[in-house]
Short mmCIF file of C-alpha atoms in Angstrom, two decimals:
data_model
loop_
_atom_site.label_atom_id
_atom_site.label_comp_id
_atom_site.label_asym_id
_atom_site.label_seq_id
_atom_site.Cartn_x
_atom_site.Cartn_y
_atom_site.Cartn_z
CA MET A 1 41.77 -0.59 -33.20
CA ARG A 2 40.28 -4.03 -33.87
CA LYS A 3 40.93 -5.00 -30.27
CA ILE A 4 39.05 -1.91 -29.04
CA LYS A 5 36.14 -2.71 -31.35
CA LYS A 6 36.09 -6.29 -30.09
CA TYR A 7 35.66 -5.15 -26.49
CA LEU A 8 33.61 -2.03 -27.18
CA PHE A 9 30.50 -3.57 -25.61
CA LEU A 10 32.46 -4.13 -22.40
CA ILE A 11 33.78 -0.55 -22.46
CA ILE A 12 30.22 0.81 -22.81
CA PHE A 13 28.99 -1.36 -19.92
CA THR A 14 31.95 -0.32 -17.75
CA PHE A 15 31.29 3.37 -18.32
CA ALA A 16 27.58 2.84 -17.63
CA ILE A 17 28.14 1.09 -14.30
CA ILE A 18 30.83 3.58 -13.20
CA ILE A 19 28.58 6.58 -13.93
CA ARG A 20 25.68 5.03 -12.03
CA LEU A 21 27.77 4.00 -9.05
CA LEU A 22 29.34 7.44 -8.85
CA TYR A 23 25.90 8.99 -8.85
CA VAL A 24 24.43 6.78 -6.12
CA LEU A 25 27.56 6.68 -3.95
CA ALA A 26 29.02 10.17 -4.31
CA TYR A 27 25.91 12.33 -4.75
CA PRO A 28 23.26 12.85 -2.02
CA GLN A 29 20.05 10.97 -2.73
CA MET A 30 16.47 12.05 -2.20
CA PRO A 31 14.92 11.24 1.20
CA LEU A 32 12.42 8.40 1.36
CA LEU A 33 8.97 9.93 0.94
CA ASN A 34 5.65 8.74 -0.45
CA ASP A 35 6.03 5.59 -2.61
CA PRO A 36 9.74 5.01 -1.82
CA ALA A 37 8.98 5.22 1.90
CA GLY A 38 6.14 2.75 1.47
CA TYR A 39 8.27 0.30 -0.49
CA ASP A 40 11.07 0.58 2.05
CA LYS A 41 8.72 0.00 4.97
CA THR A 42 7.17 -3.04 3.32
CA GLY A 43 10.50 -4.53 2.27
CA TRP A 44 12.01 -4.15 5.74
CA GLY A 45 8.77 -5.37 7.27
CA LEU A 46 8.97 -8.57 5.23
CA VAL A 47 12.45 -9.22 6.62
CA ASN A 48 11.02 -8.83 10.12
CA GLY A 49 8.06 -11.10 9.48
CA LYS A 50 5.36 -8.41 9.26
CA GLY A 51 4.03 -9.46 5.86
CA PHE A 52 2.41 -7.28 3.21
CA PRO A 53 0.26 -4.41 4.46
CA VAL A 54 -3.43 -4.12 3.62
CA PHE A 55 -6.07 -1.57 4.56
CA THR A 56 -9.84 -1.79 4.79
CA LEU A 57 -12.26 0.58 3.09
CA ASP A 58 -16.01 0.20 3.62
CA ASN A 59 -15.41 -3.34 4.93
CA GLU A 60 -13.42 -4.22 1.78
CA VAL A 61 -9.79 -5.27 2.07
CA ILE A 62 -7.70 -3.28 -0.42
CA ILE A 63 -4.71 -4.93 -2.11
CA SER A 64 -3.05 -1.83 -3.51
CA ARG A 65 0.32 -3.06 -4.82
CA PRO A 66 1.83 -6.21 -6.34
CA PRO A 67 4.64 -7.91 -4.38
CA GLY A 68 7.58 -7.78 -6.79
CA TYR A 69 9.52 -4.71 -5.70
CA PRO A 70 9.03 -5.18 -1.92
CA LEU A 71 10.28 -8.76 -2.30
CA PHE A 72 13.31 -7.45 -4.19
CA LEU A 73 14.04 -5.03 -1.34
CA ALA A 74 13.46 -7.76 1.25
CA ALA A 75 15.97 -10.03 -0.51
CA ILE A 76 18.65 -7.31 -0.40
CA TYR A 77 17.80 -6.27 3.17
CA GLY A 78 17.86 -9.89 4.27
CA ALA A 79 21.40 -10.26 2.95
CA SER A 80 22.84 -6.85 3.85
CA GLY A 81 20.63 -5.40 6.57
CA HIS A 82 18.53 -2.26 6.13
CA ASN A 83 21.04 -0.99 3.58
CA LEU A 84 19.75 1.48 0.99
CA THR A 85 23.18 1.72 -0.61
CA ALA A 86 23.08 -1.99 -1.46
CA VAL A 87 19.73 -1.50 -3.19
CA ARG A 88 21.07 1.42 -5.20
CA MET A 89 24.18 -0.48 -6.23
CA PHE A 90 22.14 -3.45 -7.41
CA GLN A 91 19.83 -1.15 -9.35
CA SER A 92 22.90 0.48 -10.92
CA LEU A 93 24.13 -2.91 -12.11
CA ALA A 94 20.73 -3.87 -13.51
CA ASP A 95 20.40 -0.57 -15.36
CA ALA A 96 23.91 -0.78 -16.80
CA LEU A 97 23.06 -4.22 -18.20
CA VAL A 98 20.21 -2.60 -20.15
CA CYS A 99 22.92 -1.07 -22.38
CA LEU A 100 23.86 -4.56 -23.57
CA MET A 101 20.23 -5.38 -24.37
CA ILE A 102 19.98 -2.19 -26.41
CA LEU A 103 23.20 -3.07 -28.22
CA TYR A 104 21.97 -6.54 -29.12
CA LEU A 105 18.46 -5.54 -30.18
CA GLY A 106 19.63 -2.48 -32.11
CA SER A 107 22.31 -4.47 -33.92
CA SER A 108 19.98 -7.38 -34.68
CA LEU A 109 16.99 -5.34 -35.82
CA PHE A 110 18.95 -2.67 -37.69
CA ASN A 111 22.76 -2.72 -37.73
CA ALA A 112 25.76 -2.50 -35.40
CA ALA A 113 26.01 1.29 -35.76
CA VAL A 114 22.45 1.72 -34.48
CA GLY A 115 23.07 -0.72 -31.63
CA TYR A 116 26.20 1.07 -30.46
CA ALA A 117 24.64 4.52 -30.84
CA GLY A 118 21.65 3.48 -28.74
CA ALA A 119 23.78 1.75 -26.10
CA VAL A 120 26.15 4.70 -25.71
CA GLY A 121 23.23 7.10 -25.52
CA TYR A 122 21.59 5.07 -22.77
CA ALA A 123 24.86 4.69 -20.83
CA PHE A 124 25.11 8.46 -20.40
CA TYR A 125 21.40 9.36 -20.40
CA PHE A 126 20.38 10.94 -17.10
CA PRO A 127 16.77 9.76 -16.40
CA PRO A 128 17.65 6.06 -15.93
CA ILE A 129 20.72 7.10 -13.92
CA ILE A 130 18.57 9.20 -11.57
CA PHE A 131 16.23 6.33 -10.74
CA THR A 132 19.03 3.96 -9.82
CA GLY A 133 19.34 6.03 -6.64
CA MET A 134 15.63 5.99 -5.78
CA LEU A 135 13.40 3.34 -4.26
CA TYR A 136 10.97 3.40 -7.14
CA THR A 137 10.25 0.35 -9.28
CA GLU A 138 11.67 1.92 -12.45
CA SER A 139 15.24 0.57 -12.51
CA LEU A 140 14.34 -3.03 -11.71
CA TYR A 141 11.20 -2.91 -13.85
CA THR A 142 13.06 -1.51 -16.87
CA PHE A 143 15.60 -4.34 -16.67
CA ILE A 144 13.06 -7.15 -16.20
CA PHE A 145 10.59 -5.82 -18.76
CA GLY A 146 13.48 -5.28 -21.18
CA LEU A 147 14.42 -8.94 -20.79
CA SER A 148 10.86 -9.96 -21.69
CA ILE A 149 11.12 -7.96 -24.93
CA LEU A 150 14.55 -9.42 -25.65
CA PHE A 151 13.22 -12.97 -25.25
CA LEU A 152 10.15 -12.12 -27.32
CA PHE A 153 12.48 -11.07 -30.12
CA LEU A 154 14.57 -14.24 -29.74
CA ALA A 155 11.42 -16.37 -29.70
CA VAL A 156 10.07 -14.80 -32.88
CA LYS A 157 13.49 -15.07 -34.51
CA SER A 158 14.31 -18.67 -33.58
CA LYS A 159 10.84 -20.09 -32.76
CA ARG A 160 12.44 -22.08 -29.93
CA MET A 161 10.18 -22.92 -27.01
CA LYS A 162 12.70 -21.92 -24.34
CA TYR A 163 12.51 -18.32 -25.50
CA TRP A 164 8.69 -18.28 -25.44
CA LEU A 165 8.86 -19.61 -21.90
CA ALA A 166 11.48 -17.02 -20.90
CA CYS A 167 9.38 -14.22 -22.40
CA GLY A 168 6.38 -15.31 -20.34
CA VAL A 169 8.43 -15.64 -17.16
CA PHE A 170 10.01 -12.19 -17.42
CA LEU A 171 6.80 -10.48 -18.53
CA GLY A 172 5.13 -12.08 -15.52
CA LEU A 173 7.92 -10.95 -13.21
CA ALA A 174 7.73 -7.42 -14.64
CA THR A 175 3.97 -7.33 -13.99
CA LEU A 176 4.53 -8.51 -10.43
CA ILE A 177 6.75 -5.45 -10.03
CA SER A 178 4.29 -3.07 -11.71
CA THR A 179 0.84 -3.91 -13.02
CA ARG A 180 1.34 -1.38 -15.83
CA SER A 181 2.44 -4.21 -18.12
CA LEU A 182 -0.58 -6.45 -17.39
CA TYR A 183 -2.29 -5.70 -20.70
CA PHE A 184 0.88 -5.56 -22.75
CA ILE A 185 0.17 -9.19 -23.65
CA PHE A 186 -2.25 -7.90 -26.32
CA PHE A 187 0.52 -5.87 -27.95
CA ALA A 188 2.86 -8.84 -27.67
CA ALA A 189 0.18 -10.93 -29.38
CA THR A 190 0.07 -8.41 -32.23
CA ALA A 191 3.85 -8.63 -32.60
CA VAL A 192 3.69 -12.44 -32.63
CA PHE A 193 0.95 -12.48 -35.26
CA LEU A 194 2.75 -9.97 -37.48
CA ASN A 195 5.84 -12.15 -37.46
CA ASN A 196 4.12 -15.53 -37.60
CA ARG A 197 1.23 -14.89 -40.00
CA SER A 198 -0.56 -17.95 -38.64
CA LEU A 199 -3.49 -17.39 -36.30
CA SER A 200 -3.35 -20.85 -34.72
CA GLY A 201 0.43 -20.75 -34.35
CA SER A 202 0.30 -17.26 -32.85
CA LEU A 203 -2.41 -18.24 -30.37
CA LYS A 204 -0.38 -21.23 -29.19
CA ARG A 205 2.67 -19.06 -28.57
CA ILE A 206 0.68 -16.38 -26.78
CA ALA A 207 -0.94 -19.10 -24.68
CA VAL A 208 2.52 -20.20 -23.55
CA ILE A 209 3.39 -16.64 -22.49
CA MET A 210 0.08 -16.18 -20.67
CA LEU A 211 0.36 -19.54 -18.90
CA CYS A 212 3.81 -18.63 -17.57
CA MET A 213 2.45 -15.31 -16.34
CA LEU A 214 -0.55 -16.89 -14.63
CA ILE A 215 1.63 -19.48 -12.90
CA LEU A 216 3.77 -16.68 -11.49
CA PHE A 217 0.68 -14.73 -10.41
CA ALA A 218 -0.92 -17.77 -8.73
CA PRO A 219 0.75 -17.55 -5.27
CA TRP A 220 -0.08 -13.85 -4.95
CA THR A 221 -3.63 -14.36 -6.23
CA ALA A 222 -4.12 -17.18 -3.70
CA ARG A 223 -2.82 -14.92 -0.95
CA ASN A 224 -5.24 -12.19 -2.02
CA TYR A 225 -8.13 -14.66 -1.90
CA ASN A 226 -7.06 -15.74 1.55
CA LYS A 227 -7.06 -12.11 2.73
CA THR A 228 -10.24 -10.93 1.02
CA GLY A 229 -12.31 -13.96 0.07
CA LYS A 230 -12.36 -12.60 -3.48
CA PHE A 231 -10.48 -13.38 -6.68
CA ILE A 232 -7.98 -10.51 -7.07
CA LEU A 233 -5.33 -11.28 -9.67
CA LEU A 234 -2.74 -8.70 -8.60
CA ASP A 235 -4.49 -5.78 -6.93
CA ASN A 236 -8.04 -4.47 -6.71
CA ILE A 237 -8.55 -1.17 -8.44
CA GLY A 238 -11.06 0.16 -5.93
CA SER A 239 -8.32 2.26 -4.36
CA SER A 240 -5.77 3.14 -7.03
CA GLY A 241 -8.12 2.80 -10.01
CA SER A 242 -10.74 5.23 -8.77
CA SER A 243 -8.05 7.70 -7.71
CA LEU A 244 -6.43 7.62 -11.14
CA LEU A 245 -9.80 7.87 -12.89
CA TRP A 246 -10.58 11.02 -10.93
CA LEU A 247 -7.19 12.45 -11.82
CA ALA A 248 -7.72 11.64 -15.51
CA THR A 249 -11.20 13.17 -15.72
CA ASN A 250 -11.28 16.09 -13.28
CA PRO A 251 -12.47 19.34 -14.93
CA GLN A 252 -9.92 21.45 -13.04
CA GLY A 253 -7.12 20.08 -15.24
CA VAL A 254 -5.12 18.59 -12.35
CA ILE A 255 -2.75 15.93 -13.66
CA ASP A 256 -0.43 15.35 -10.70
CA TRP A 257 -0.89 14.50 -7.01
CA ASN A 258 0.52 17.69 -5.54
CA MET A 259 -1.44 18.21 -2.33
CA SER A 260 0.14 21.62 -1.76
CA VAL A 261 -1.68 23.24 -4.69
CA GLU A 262 -5.34 23.92 -5.37
CA PRO A 263 -7.86 22.37 -5.66
CA LEU A 264 -6.20 19.33 -4.08
CA LYS A 265 -4.98 21.29 -1.07
CA SER A 266 -8.38 22.48 0.12
CA ARG A 267 -10.34 19.39 -0.93
CA PHE A 268 -8.11 16.42 -0.11
CA ALA A 269 -4.92 17.30 1.78
CA HIS A 270 -6.62 17.03 5.18
CA LEU A 271 -8.39 13.73 4.39
CA THR A 272 -7.23 10.18 5.00
CA GLU A 273 -6.61 7.85 2.04
CA GLU A 274 -9.87 6.03 2.78
CA GLU A 275 -11.83 9.29 2.79
CA ARG A 276 -10.25 10.41 -0.47
CA VAL A 277 -11.06 7.13 -2.23
CA LYS A 278 -14.76 7.52 -1.35
CA ILE A 279 -14.81 10.86 -3.17
CA PHE A 280 -12.77 9.54 -6.10
CA LYS A 281 -15.16 6.62 -6.56
CA LYS A 282 -18.16 8.93 -6.60
CA GLU A 283 -16.75 11.63 -8.88
CA GLY A 284 -14.53 9.73 -11.35
CA LEU A 285 -17.15 8.36 -13.77
CA SER A 286 -19.37 11.36 -13.16
CA ASN A 287 -16.62 13.70 -14.35
CA LEU A 288 -16.13 11.65 -17.52
CA LYS A 289 -19.84 11.93 -18.37
CA GLN A 290 -20.21 15.61 -17.50
CA TYR A 291 -16.88 16.98 -18.75
CA PRO A 292 -15.71 14.95 -21.81
CA PHE A 293 -13.80 17.90 -23.27
CA ALA A 294 -11.91 18.32 -20.02
CA TYR A 295 -10.82 14.71 -20.38
CA VAL A 296 -9.55 15.39 -23.91
CA ARG A 297 -7.70 18.48 -22.69
CA ASN A 298 -6.17 16.55 -19.80
CA SER A 299 -5.10 13.78 -22.19
CA LEU A 300 -3.23 16.24 -24.39
CA LYS A 301 -1.49 17.67 -21.34
CA ARG A 302 -0.61 14.16 -20.18
CA PHE A 303 0.92 13.31 -23.56
CA GLY A 304 3.23 16.32 -23.35
CA LEU A 305 4.14 15.71 -19.73
CA PHE A 306 4.84 12.02 -20.38
CA TRP A 307 7.30 12.68 -23.17
CA PHE A 308 8.91 15.99 -22.19
CA SER A 309 10.28 16.46 -18.70
CA SER A 310 13.51 17.55 -17.02
CA PHE A 311 13.23 14.75 -14.40
CA SER A 312 15.26 17.14 -12.24
CA TYR A 313 12.73 17.13 -9.38
CA HIS A 314 14.02 13.62 -8.64
CA ILE A 315 17.55 14.98 -8.13
CA TYR A 316 18.48 16.07 -4.63
CA GLY A 317 18.76 19.86 -4.48
CA PHE A 318 16.84 20.44 -7.73
CA GLU A 319 13.32 19.68 -6.55
CA LYS A 320 11.97 23.20 -7.05
CA SER A 321 9.90 24.01 -10.11
CA PHE A 322 10.96 26.22 -13.02
CA SER A 323 8.62 28.98 -11.86
CA ALA A 324 9.92 28.87 -8.28
CA LEU A 325 13.54 29.14 -9.44
CA TRP A 326 12.62 32.01 -11.76
CA GLN A 327 10.95 33.90 -8.92
CA GLU A 328 14.03 33.33 -6.74
CA ARG A 329 16.28 34.43 -9.63
CA ASN A 330 18.27 31.24 -9.14
CA PHE A 331 19.46 31.21 -12.73
CA MET A 332 22.22 28.62 -12.31
CA PHE A 333 19.81 25.94 -11.13
CA LEU A 334 17.25 27.10 -13.68
CA LEU A 335 19.75 26.71 -16.53
CA PHE A 336 20.67 23.23 -15.31
CA LYS A 337 17.02 22.17 -15.29
CA LEU A 338 16.53 23.67 -18.75
CA PHE A 339 19.59 21.77 -19.97
CA LEU A 340 18.15 18.48 -18.68
CA PHE A 341 14.77 19.29 -20.22
CA GLY A 342 16.44 20.07 -23.55
CA LEU A 343 18.50 16.88 -23.46
CA ASN A 344 15.38 14.82 -22.78
CA ALA A 345 13.55 16.58 -25.60
CA LEU A 346 16.48 15.99 -27.97
CA PHE A 347 16.51 12.22 -27.45
CA VAL A 348 12.71 11.99 -27.62
CA ILE A 349 12.69 13.90 -30.91
CA LEU A 350 15.55 11.74 -32.23
CA GLY A 351 13.54 8.68 -31.23
CA PHE A 352 10.44 9.92 -33.08
CA PHE A 353 12.59 10.79 -36.08
CA GLY A 354 14.14 7.33 -35.98
CA ILE A 355 10.70 5.70 -36.01
CA TRP A 356 9.80 7.80 -39.04
CA ALA A 357 13.15 7.18 -40.76
CA SER A 358 12.90 3.42 -40.26
CA ARG A 359 9.78 3.27 -42.45
CA ARG A 360 12.01 2.76 -45.50
CA ILE A 361 13.55 -0.38 -44.07
CA TRP A 362 10.60 -1.47 -41.95
CA LYS A 363 10.40 -5.12 -40.97
CA ARG A 364 7.67 -6.82 -39.00
CA ALA A 365 10.16 -7.59 -36.23
CA HIS A 366 10.59 -3.86 -35.61
CA PHE A 367 7.11 -3.81 -34.05
CA ILE A 368 8.52 -5.83 -31.13
CA ILE A 369 10.36 -2.73 -29.85
CA LEU A 370 7.77 -0.24 -31.10
CA ALA A 371 4.94 -1.99 -29.23
CA PRO A 372 6.14 -0.97 -25.71
CA VAL A 373 6.49 2.65 -26.84
CA ILE A 374 2.91 2.73 -28.14
CA TYR A 375 1.49 0.81 -25.18
CA PHE A 376 2.95 2.93 -22.39
CA THR A 377 2.22 6.16 -24.26
CA LEU A 378 -1.45 5.20 -24.54
CA ILE A 379 -1.70 4.33 -20.84
CA ASP A 380 -0.21 7.62 -19.69
CA THR A 381 -2.02 9.73 -22.26
CA PHE A 382 -5.54 8.44 -21.69
CA TYR A 383 -5.43 7.35 -18.07
CA VAL A 384 -2.71 8.64 -15.79
CA VAL A 385 0.63 10.31 -16.36
CA THR A 386 3.81 10.25 -14.37
CA PRO A 387 6.95 11.27 -16.27
CA ARG A 388 8.92 8.47 -14.61
CA HIS A 389 6.66 6.01 -16.44
CA GLN A 390 8.67 6.95 -19.53
CA VAL A 391 11.76 5.26 -18.07
CA PRO A 392 10.88 1.62 -18.97
CA ILE A 393 10.53 2.49 -22.66
CA ILE A 394 13.65 4.65 -22.86
CA PRO A 395 15.74 1.62 -24.02
CA PHE A 396 13.48 1.21 -27.05
CA VAL A 397 13.33 4.94 -27.71
CA MET A 398 17.13 4.90 -27.60
CA ILE A 399 17.25 2.23 -30.29
CA PHE A 400 15.08 4.39 -32.54
CA ALA A 401 17.15 7.43 -31.55
CA GLY A 402 20.16 5.41 -32.77
CA VAL A 403 18.34 4.95 -36.07
CA GLY A 404 17.77 8.71 -36.19
CA ILE A 405 21.39 9.54 -35.39
CA ILE A 406 22.82 7.13 -37.97
CA SER A 407 20.26 8.26 -40.57
CA ILE A 408 21.54 11.83 -40.13
CA LEU A 409 25.29 11.19 -39.77
CA LYS A 410 25.76 8.13 -42.00
CA PRO A 411 22.61 7.55 -44.06
CA GLU A 412 24.42 5.04 -46.26
CA LYS A 413 24.59 2.64 -43.32
CA MET A 414 20.79 2.61 -43.08
CA ASN A 415 20.47 1.76 -46.75
CA ALA A 416 22.98 -1.07 -46.62
#
């Protein structure tokens, strides 16, 4: 029994990697469409010397994506050829390693029972598993961003410079994969101040993190200047920003880019990306001024969609909506999607309960793992929502879910 306990972390990791490899190797994966197709094309293009794509709108060069994920694909393609399976296997390994981060953070911030509960939950939890088979940024981003939070915790705990440097490096790398974490530095600063209680000391540590990030951004920023003649840190929001602003503020209540439904179908489906952006630029701010209540309504819808989803439309063969399956009377598939939705809702509710339950034993260090949950929720609630954006904070939700589970099953352990 002691021997099993000693190697329990290894058993959890082994199960996690086996489940993910079985999913990506034995189950059919979704075809490359939209963003995955774009990432794949860019990654393979880099291997063949084509560079990063740009497009011009109204004589302005648009830098629409940071380079992190295409470079990751190019590294794998360069070593293995145009091999999607190799990408999926690497993503499976990275995601399985997240279990060990959860175990360490949960055990350190709360207790071993919480750490193991969170790690086991993540090992078998389906949303992260699904994205290991897709060419989205989520699997790699979750791992790299998770490392930045791990090193932030170690830095606050030990105050050793190497951990502050590591936090800055991995937060910079995460932001080069997805710019969603660009402004997380302000939440990290709050966590540092809460645990340091010295304004000057906190500012010095945050400066170290920011300097590391800026050094990592520098080559890409220089490249952007070379292409555009303008200072563009990671990407210019003329394209994506105006599109997302329109989506956030439109009075029709549209919250997803589904060009097969109205009003998107009749207004935008036949237009090029450049033509769409012109309309988005014109209407985005105007909608916010004219229809503020529509924005509030959309934000509430985004909050629900961000937290509660079946994620099943990312699984090959289960792409159809609940309503479509109901109309077809395909009850087996419908029940499976409902099961996944219910499982997601269960862990989200357990996570919320764990946050509430931890109030009795709250420590300032707990904000380090709560900060990502708050930050990403705010972004997707008030700006743009995609349920897959929940994936990078699932590790931290799982830790709080572990708190919830242990508080219910063995409350004495939470009081120890």
